[in-house]
Amino acid sequence: MSITILGIESSCDDTSAAVIRDGILLSNVIASQKVHEEYGGVVPELASRAHQQNIVPVVDAALKRAGVDKGDLDAIAFTRGPGLLGSLLVGTSFAKGLSLGLRIPIVDVNHLHGHVLSHFVRRKEDDVVPEFPFLCLLISGGNSQIVLVRSYNDMEILGQTIDDAAGEAFDKCAKVMGLPYPGGPYIDRLAAEGDPKRFRFAKPHIPGLDYSFSGLKTSFLYTLRDELKADPDFLKNNMADLAASLQATIIDILLHKLDLAVKQTGVKTVAIGGGVSANSGVRQAIADYCERRGLTAFIPERAFTTDNAAMVAIAGYYKYLDKEFCRYDSAPFARVTM
Ligand code: KG4
């Protein structure tokens, strides 16, 4: 008997719905919210309102594209957290309402589990997926974690950032450079033209497998301040080298702890996920690192690096198989848990 899951994602500023049947993706619709651009960051209240406007048409489009009638659904998976509370409430309430109407169960999904399990979204039967156990480097605007994945529903955070996330380091430095929000993709593009060895920024000395990115941010700021004192046109003339050096430093920091985790755990497979895993330099560095060490690398399609409901639907599918359903009085949660 086949199992069809509708996934709903509304944790931040993307409203997304996806349909997965027996682990195979049938549709994945994402409505991004443009309204935040002029504010240089996501405005939570505007995000929830936009989710409310988007959610019905987005779910409708996902079902139509999948060629699935809502009566064919077996369960609805939704992101319960972490994220913006108002945004999460929209997806959570919608999932509960639809499930009551259709008399099918709901499955709550941890957004971070979703990012990890995005590697199991298959477009066709014979697509290759990671073998357990593996390490997932989860790098986004809000998190930087090394996760040991033992099975679909058994994961452990081995290390995580004690201050800023990798994405924040990209975005905050990009902001100082006068680039639009979010700055990560702009740094990525500029870095391709620059010299990654031109500037040296501070690297953290944090014990264990935890990360820290706030010192790098300060060091970047001080370099810029000192150079600008000597030459007011410094920024304008050195954008590419600054971007390339910043990106190279972030990659070094990420790989250093990842390598320690690989040595400690002895895993043979490494995956990456989250918004920053869209970065060209990060993708190349992970591929090269795995090749050097004889590991198998899983690098997600760019469409699955940012927030999407396909990953929510697949995480919900595996919880459904374990009969892990969610109660109707479950509320969304804003903070990180795993
Ligand atoms: O996972 P995600 O969509 O959501 C949050 O956790 O917020 O990640 C967004 C982050 C932002 O910091 C953005 O700048 C970063 O991912 N990002 C990138 C790239 N594409 C997105 N950072 C570096 N290079 C990229 N190409």
Short mmCIF file of C-alpha atoms in Angstrom, two decimals, residues 10-122:
data_model
loop_
_atom_site.label_atom_id
_atom_site.label_comp_id
_atom_site.label_asym_id
_atom_site.label_seq_id
_atom_site.Cartn_x
_atom_site.Cartn_y
_atom_site.Cartn_z
CA SER A 10 6.37 27.99 7.24
CA SER A 11 9.17 28.48 9.78
CA CYS A 12 10.66 31.70 8.41
CA ASP A 13 9.97 33.60 5.21
CA ASP A 14 9.19 30.84 2.70
CA THR A 15 5.75 29.29 2.45
CA SER A 16 6.15 25.83 0.99
CA ALA A 17 4.09 22.68 0.40
CA ALA A 18 5.21 19.37 -1.06
CA VAL A 19 3.77 15.95 -1.76
CA ILE A 20 5.80 12.76 -1.32
CA ARG A 21 4.57 9.27 -2.15
CA ASP A 22 6.59 6.35 -0.76
CA GLY A 23 9.63 8.57 -0.45
CA ILE A 24 9.42 9.87 -4.04
CA LEU A 25 8.88 13.60 -4.54
CA LEU A 26 5.77 14.44 -6.58
CA SER A 27 5.75 18.22 -6.07
CA ASN A 28 7.51 20.97 -4.13
CA VAL A 29 6.07 24.49 -4.33
CA ILE A 30 7.77 27.46 -2.65
CA ALA A 31 6.45 31.03 -2.35
CA SER A 32 9.26 33.32 -1.20
CA GLN A 33 8.36 36.57 0.50
CA LYS A 34 9.74 39.67 -1.19
CA VAL A 35 8.23 42.01 1.40
CA HIS A 36 11.29 41.82 3.70
CA GLU A 37 13.89 43.02 1.18
CA GLU A 38 13.47 46.72 1.90
CA TYR A 39 14.00 46.14 5.65
CA GLY A 40 17.34 44.31 5.36
CA GLY A 41 16.06 41.29 7.30
CA VAL A 42 12.94 39.24 7.96
CA VAL A 43 10.15 41.17 9.75
CA PRO A 44 8.32 38.48 11.79
CA GLU A 45 4.85 40.06 11.73
CA LEU A 46 4.99 40.64 7.97
CA ALA A 47 6.19 37.05 7.52
CA SER A 48 3.18 35.56 9.35
CA ARG A 49 0.76 37.71 7.33
CA ALA A 50 2.36 36.66 4.07
CA HIS A 51 2.18 32.98 5.15
CA GLN A 52 -1.55 33.43 5.75
CA GLN A 53 -2.01 34.79 2.25
CA ASN A 54 0.18 32.14 0.62
CA ILE A 55 -0.68 28.93 2.39
CA VAL A 56 -3.95 27.97 0.67
CA PRO A 57 -2.76 28.64 -2.92
CA VAL A 58 0.62 27.00 -2.22
CA VAL A 59 -0.94 23.79 -0.82
CA ASP A 60 -3.44 23.78 -3.67
CA ALA A 61 -0.66 24.13 -6.26
CA ALA A 62 1.40 21.34 -4.61
CA LEU A 63 -1.55 18.92 -4.74
CA LYS A 64 -2.37 19.84 -8.36
CA ARG A 65 1.25 19.51 -9.53
CA ALA A 66 1.48 16.14 -7.81
CA GLY A 67 -1.76 15.03 -9.44
CA VAL A 68 -3.01 14.08 -5.99
CA ASP A 69 -6.48 14.69 -4.57
CA LYS A 70 -6.57 15.73 -0.91
CA GLY A 71 -8.66 12.62 -0.28
CA ASP A 72 -5.59 10.53 -1.28
CA LEU A 73 -3.42 11.91 1.54
CA ASP A 74 -2.44 9.62 4.44
CA ALA A 75 -0.99 12.29 6.73
CA ILE A 76 0.07 15.92 6.93
CA ALA A 77 3.58 16.76 8.10
CA PHE A 78 4.34 20.31 9.25
CA THR A 79 7.32 22.20 10.66
CA ARG A 80 6.70 22.68 14.37
CA GLY A 81 9.97 24.52 15.06
CA PRO A 82 12.46 26.03 15.45
CA GLY A 83 11.58 29.27 13.70
CA LEU A 84 9.50 32.40 14.03
CA LEU A 85 6.57 31.66 16.29
CA GLY A 86 3.97 33.61 14.31
CA SER A 87 5.09 31.98 11.05
CA LEU A 88 5.10 28.50 12.58
CA LEU A 89 1.59 29.07 13.94
CA VAL A 90 0.23 29.56 10.43
CA GLY A 91 1.55 26.22 9.14
CA THR A 92 0.72 24.39 12.37
CA SER A 93 -2.87 25.67 12.51
CA PHE A 94 -3.41 24.99 8.83
CA ALA A 95 -2.09 21.41 9.17
CA LYS A 96 -4.32 20.76 12.18
CA GLY A 97 -7.42 22.17 10.46
CA LEU A 98 -6.88 20.23 7.25
CA SER A 99 -6.16 17.00 9.11
CA LEU A 100 -9.34 17.32 11.16
CA GLY A 101 -11.32 17.97 7.98
CA LEU A 102 -9.77 14.98 6.19
CA ARG A 103 -9.66 12.74 9.29
CA ILE A 104 -5.99 11.90 8.81
CA PRO A 105 -3.12 12.21 11.32
CA ILE A 106 -0.62 15.05 11.64
CA VAL A 107 3.11 14.55 12.06
CA ASP A 108 5.25 17.31 13.56
CA VAL A 109 8.71 17.84 12.08
CA ASN A 110 11.76 19.50 13.58
CA HIS A 111 13.00 21.90 10.88
CA LEU A 112 16.61 20.81 11.49
CA HIS A 113 15.74 17.12 11.09
CA GLY A 114 14.14 18.17 7.83
CA HIS A 115 17.38 19.73 6.57
CA VAL A 116 19.30 16.56 7.48
CA LEU A 117 16.74 14.25 5.90
CA SER A 118 16.51 16.32 2.70
CA HIS A 119 19.16 13.91 1.41
CA PHE A 120 16.52 11.18 1.39
CA VAL A 121 14.15 13.04 -0.94
CA ARG A 122 14.27 10.96 -4.11
#
